[in-house]
CSV table of C-alpha atoms in Angstrom, one decimal:
chain,number,residue,atom,x,y,z
A,59,MET,CA,-77.6,17.6,19.5
A,60,PRO,CA,-77.3,15.1,22.4
A,61,VAL,CA,-78.6,11.6,21.8
A,62,ASP,CA,-81.2,10.4,24.3
A,63,PRO,CA,-81.6,6.6,23.6
A,64,THR,CA,-84.3,4.6,25.0
A,65,ALA,CA,-83.4,1.9,27.6
A,66,PRO,CA,-83.5,-1.0,25.1
A,67,ASP,CA,-81.4,1.0,22.6
A,68,ALA,CA,-78.8,1.8,25.3
A,69,ARG,CA,-78.6,-1.8,26.3
A,70,ASP,CA,-78.1,-2.9,22.7
A,71,TRP,CA,-75.4,-0.3,22.1
A,72,LEU,CA,-73.6,-1.4,25.2
A,73,ILE,CA,-73.7,-5.1,24.2
A,74,ASP,CA,-72.4,-4.1,20.7
A,75,GLU,CA,-69.6,-2.1,22.2
A,76,LEU,CA,-68.5,-4.8,24.7
A,77,SER,CA,-68.5,-7.4,22.0
A,78,LYS,CA,-65.7,-5.7,20.1
A,79,PRO,CA,-62.4,-7.8,19.9
A,80,GLU,CA,-60.4,-5.3,22.0
A,81,TYR,CA,-62.8,-5.8,24.9
A,82,ALA,CA,-62.7,-9.6,24.6
A,83,ALA,CA,-58.9,-9.7,24.6
A,84,ALA,CA,-58.8,-7.7,27.8
A,85,GLN,CA,-61.0,-10.2,29.6
A,86,PRO,CA,-59.2,-12.6,32.0
A,87,SER,CA,-58.9,-16.2,30.9
A,88,LEU,CA,-60.5,-19.1,32.6
A,89,PHE,CA,-57.2,-20.0,34.1
A,90,ASP,CA,-56.8,-16.4,35.5
A,91,ARG,CA,-60.3,-16.5,37.0
A,92,LEU,CA,-59.8,-20.0,38.6
A,93,SER,CA,-56.4,-18.9,40.0
A,94,GLN,CA,-57.8,-15.7,41.4
A,95,ALA,CA,-60.7,-17.6,43.0
A,96,PHE,CA,-58.3,-20.0,44.6
A,97,PHE,CA,-56.1,-17.3,46.0
A,98,ASP,CA,-59.1,-15.4,47.3
A,99,TRP,CA,-60.2,-18.6,49.1
A,100,LEU,CA,-56.7,-19.2,50.4
A,101,GLY,CA,-56.5,-15.7,51.7
A,102,ARG,CA,-59.8,-16.1,53.6
A,103,LEU,CA,-58.4,-19.3,55.3
A,104,PHE,CA,-55.5,-17.4,56.8
A,105,GLN,CA,-57.6,-14.5,58.0
A,106,PRO,CA,-58.4,-14.6,61.7
A,107,GLY,CA,-61.9,-15.6,62.5
A,108,GLU,CA,-63.9,-18.2,64.3
A,109,SER,CA,-65.3,-19.5,61.0
A,110,VAL,CA,-61.9,-20.7,59.7
A,111,PRO,CA,-61.1,-24.2,61.0
A,112,THR,CA,-57.3,-24.6,61.8
A,113,ASP,CA,-57.3,-28.1,60.2
A,114,TRP,CA,-57.7,-26.4,56.8
A,115,VAL,CA,-54.3,-24.7,57.1
A,116,PRO,CA,-52.1,-27.7,56.1
A,117,ILE,CA,-54.5,-28.6,53.4
A,118,ALA,CA,-54.3,-25.1,52.0
A,119,ILE,CA,-50.5,-25.1,52.0
A,120,VAL,CA,-50.4,-28.4,50.1
A,121,LEU,CA,-53.0,-27.0,47.6
A,122,ALA,CA,-50.9,-23.9,47.2
A,123,ILE,CA,-47.8,-25.9,46.4
A,124,VAL,CA,-49.7,-28.1,43.9
A,125,LEU,CA,-51.1,-25.0,42.2
A,126,ALA,CA,-47.6,-23.4,42.0
A,127,LEU,CA,-46.3,-26.6,40.3
A,128,VAL,CA,-49.2,-26.5,37.8
A,129,VAL,CA,-48.5,-22.9,37.0
A,130,ALA,CA,-44.8,-23.6,36.6
A,131,LEU,CA,-45.6,-26.4,34.1
A,132,VAL,CA,-48.0,-24.2,32.2
A,133,VAL,CA,-45.5,-21.3,32.0
A,134,TRP,CA,-42.2,-23.2,31.5
A,135,GLY,CA,-43.3,-26.6,30.3
A,136,VAL,CA,-42.0,-30.0,31.4
A,137,PRO,CA,-38.3,-29.7,32.5
A,138,ARG,CA,-35.8,-31.2,30.2
A,139,LEU,CA,-33.8,-34.2,31.2
A,140,ASN,CA,-30.9,-33.1,33.4
A,141,ARG,CA,-27.7,-33.0,31.3
A,142,ARG,CA,-25.8,-34.6,34.1
A,143,SER,CA,-28.0,-37.7,34.0
A,144,ARG,CA,-27.5,-37.9,30.3
A,145,ALA,CA,-23.8,-37.6,30.7
A,146,ALA,CA,-23.9,-40.6,33.0
A,147,THR,CA,-24.2,-42.8,29.9
A,148,GLY,CA,-20.5,-42.1,29.4
A,149,LEU,CA,-18.5,-42.5,26.2
A,150,PHE,CA,-19.8,-45.8,25.0
A,151,GLY,CA,-23.1,-46.4,26.8
A,152,GLU,CA,-23.9,-50.0,27.8
A,153,THR,CA,-23.8,-51.7,24.4
A,154,ASP,CA,-21.0,-50.2,22.3
A,155,THR,CA,-18.2,-52.8,22.2
A,156,ARG,CA,-16.5,-51.7,19.0
A,157,THR,CA,-12.8,-51.9,18.8
A,158,ALA,CA,-10.5,-48.9,18.3
A,159,ASP,CA,-10.1,-49.9,14.6
A,160,GLU,CA,-13.8,-50.3,14.1
A,161,LEU,CA,-14.5,-46.9,15.7
A,162,ARG,CA,-11.8,-45.3,13.5
A,163,ARG,CA,-13.2,-46.8,10.3
A,164,ALA,CA,-16.7,-45.6,11.3
A,165,SER,CA,-15.3,-42.2,12.0
A,166,GLU,CA,-13.7,-42.1,8.6
A,167,ARG,CA,-17.0,-43.1,6.9
A,168,PHE,CA,-18.9,-40.4,8.6
A,169,ALA,CA,-16.2,-37.9,7.6
A,170,ALA,CA,-16.4,-39.0,4.0
A,171,ASN,CA,-20.1,-38.3,4.0
A,172,GLY,CA,-19.6,-34.9,5.6
A,173,ASP,CA,-21.2,-36.0,8.9
A,174,TRP,CA,-18.6,-34.1,11.1
A,175,THR,CA,-20.6,-34.6,14.3
A,176,ASN,CA,-20.6,-38.4,14.3
A,177,ALA,CA,-17.1,-38.5,12.7
A,178,THR,CA,-15.7,-36.4,15.6
A,179,LEU,CA,-17.6,-38.4,18.3
A,180,ASP,CA,-16.4,-41.7,17.0
A,181,ARG,CA,-12.8,-40.4,16.6
A,182,PHE,CA,-12.8,-39.4,20.3
A,183,ARG,CA,-14.1,-42.9,21.2
A,184,ALA,CA,-11.4,-44.4,19.1
A,185,ILE,CA,-8.8,-42.6,21.1
A,186,ALA,CA,-10.3,-43.8,24.4
A,187,ARG,CA,-10.6,-47.4,23.1
A,188,THR,CA,-7.0,-47.3,21.8
A,189,LEU,CA,-5.6,-46.4,25.2
A,190,THR,CA,-7.7,-49.1,26.8
A,191,GLU,CA,-6.5,-51.7,24.4
A,192,ARG,CA,-2.9,-50.5,25.1
A,193,THR,CA,-3.7,-50.9,28.9
A,194,ILE,CA,-2.8,-47.3,29.5
A,195,VAL,CA,-6.2,-45.9,30.6
A,196,PHE,CA,-9.2,-48.1,31.4
A,197,VAL,CA,-12.7,-47.0,30.6
A,198,SER,CA,-16.1,-48.4,31.5
A,199,PRO,CA,-19.6,-47.7,30.2
A,200,GLY,CA,-19.9,-44.9,32.7
A,201,THR,CA,-16.6,-43.1,32.0
A,202,THR,CA,-17.2,-39.6,30.9
A,203,ALA,CA,-15.2,-37.7,28.3
A,204,HIS,CA,-13.6,-35.4,30.9
A,205,ASP,CA,-12.8,-38.2,33.2
A,206,PHE,CA,-11.0,-40.1,30.4
A,207,ALA,CA,-9.2,-37.0,29.2
A,208,GLY,CA,-7.9,-36.2,32.7
A,209,ARG,CA,-6.6,-39.7,33.3
A,210,ALA,CA,-5.1,-39.9,29.7
A,211,ALA,CA,-3.3,-36.6,30.4
A,212,ASP,CA,-1.6,-38.2,33.4
A,213,ALA,CA,-0.2,-40.7,31.0
A,214,PHE,CA,0.6,-38.1,28.4
A,215,PRO,CA,1.2,-34.8,30.1
A,216,GLU,CA,2.2,-33.0,27.0
A,217,PHE,CA,-1.2,-33.7,25.5
A,218,ARG,CA,-3.2,-32.3,28.5
A,219,ASP,CA,-4.5,-29.2,26.7
A,220,ARG,CA,-5.4,-31.1,23.5
A,221,LEU,CA,-7.1,-33.9,25.4
A,222,SER,CA,-9.1,-31.4,27.5
A,223,ALA,CA,-10.2,-29.5,24.4
A,224,ALA,CA,-11.2,-32.8,22.7
A,225,ALA,CA,-13.3,-33.8,25.7
A,226,ARG,CA,-15.0,-30.4,25.7
A,227,THR,CA,-15.8,-30.8,22.0
A,228,PHE,CA,-17.2,-34.3,22.6
A,229,ASP,CA,-19.6,-33.0,25.3
A,230,GLU,CA,-20.7,-30.0,23.2
A,231,LEU,CA,-21.6,-32.3,20.3
A,232,ARG,CA,-23.2,-35.1,22.2
A,233,TYR,CA,-25.0,-33.2,25.0
A,234,LEU,CA,-25.4,-29.6,24.0
A,235,GLY,CA,-26.6,-30.2,20.4
A,236,ALA,CA,-23.6,-28.4,18.7
A,237,ASP,CA,-22.8,-29.3,15.1
A,238,GLY,CA,-19.5,-30.8,14.4
A,239,THR,CA,-17.1,-29.2,11.9
A,240,ALA,CA,-14.3,-30.5,9.7
A,241,ALA,CA,-11.9,-28.6,12.0
A,242,ASP,CA,-13.3,-30.5,15.0
A,243,TYR,CA,-12.7,-33.8,13.3
A,244,GLU,CA,-9.2,-32.9,12.1
A,245,ALA,CA,-8.2,-31.8,15.6
A,246,LEU,CA,-9.2,-35.2,17.0
A,247,ARG,CA,-7.7,-37.1,14.1
A,248,ALA,CA,-4.4,-35.3,14.8
A,249,VAL,CA,-4.5,-36.2,18.5
A,250,ASP,CA,-5.3,-39.8,17.6
A,251,ALA,CA,-2.4,-40.0,15.2
A,252,ASP,CA,0.1,-38.2,17.5
A,253,LEU,CA,-0.7,-40.5,20.4
A,254,SER,CA,-0.2,-43.6,18.2
A,255,GLY,CA,3.0,-45.4,19.4
A,256,ARG,CA,3.8,-42.7,21.9
A,257,THR,CA,5.2,-44.1,25.2
A,258,PRO,CA,3.1,-43.1,28.2
A,259,ALA,CA,4.6,-41.6,31.3
A,260,GLN,CA,2.6,-44.0,33.4
A,261,PHE,CA,0.1,-46.9,33.1
A,262,GLU,CA,-3.0,-47.2,35.2
A,263,PRO,CA,-2.9,-50.1,37.6
A,264,VAL,CA,-5.3,-52.8,36.5
A,265,GLU,CA,-7.1,-52.8,39.9
A,266,THR,CA,-8.1,-49.1,39.4
A,267,GLU,CA,-10.3,-49.9,36.4
A,268,PRO,CA,-13.8,-48.4,37.1
A,269,VAL,CA,-16.4,-51.0,37.8
A,270,SER,CA,-19.3,-50.8,35.3
């Protein structure tokens, strides 16, 4: 038979029903309500009418931009440091003054400990420092791996592909968070060994050395 509750009973049943979790989950969040209230207010500003002062329009646009930025930060988070700006630190940064032999020994220590990432990075640096010490290619703190590889390939054209691959490996390990492997290390160690004592096709003029 049909249920005919009293008014207080109906109110209590309605409160109980709406208090269930599925109804609470469907409710808009505080951020949703504030955003909707702002956009409703913004819409009223742009509607024609004598009650809307035109001086509010630029303010409304600025507020809309600010809100969009806030929403972007909430959704996507703080943007990561641009990889190009990180790459500007170059091969050695501002403080790494190790010689080629020191870099090579450090690379070998890392390799002995199975740290293929740092072993590979320091082996590439050893190659760059070696060519600088031989006055073949000059590097500065801001020289990037690909810049060095391109200029080194002008001195050793037959190594162009291997130097380009080595620079790509360096960037992937240092800037993209890749993990080095024994194969990466061995490839750079072989380039280092093969370049040793090889006569370059050309030397960079001293005056073209990049200014740090």
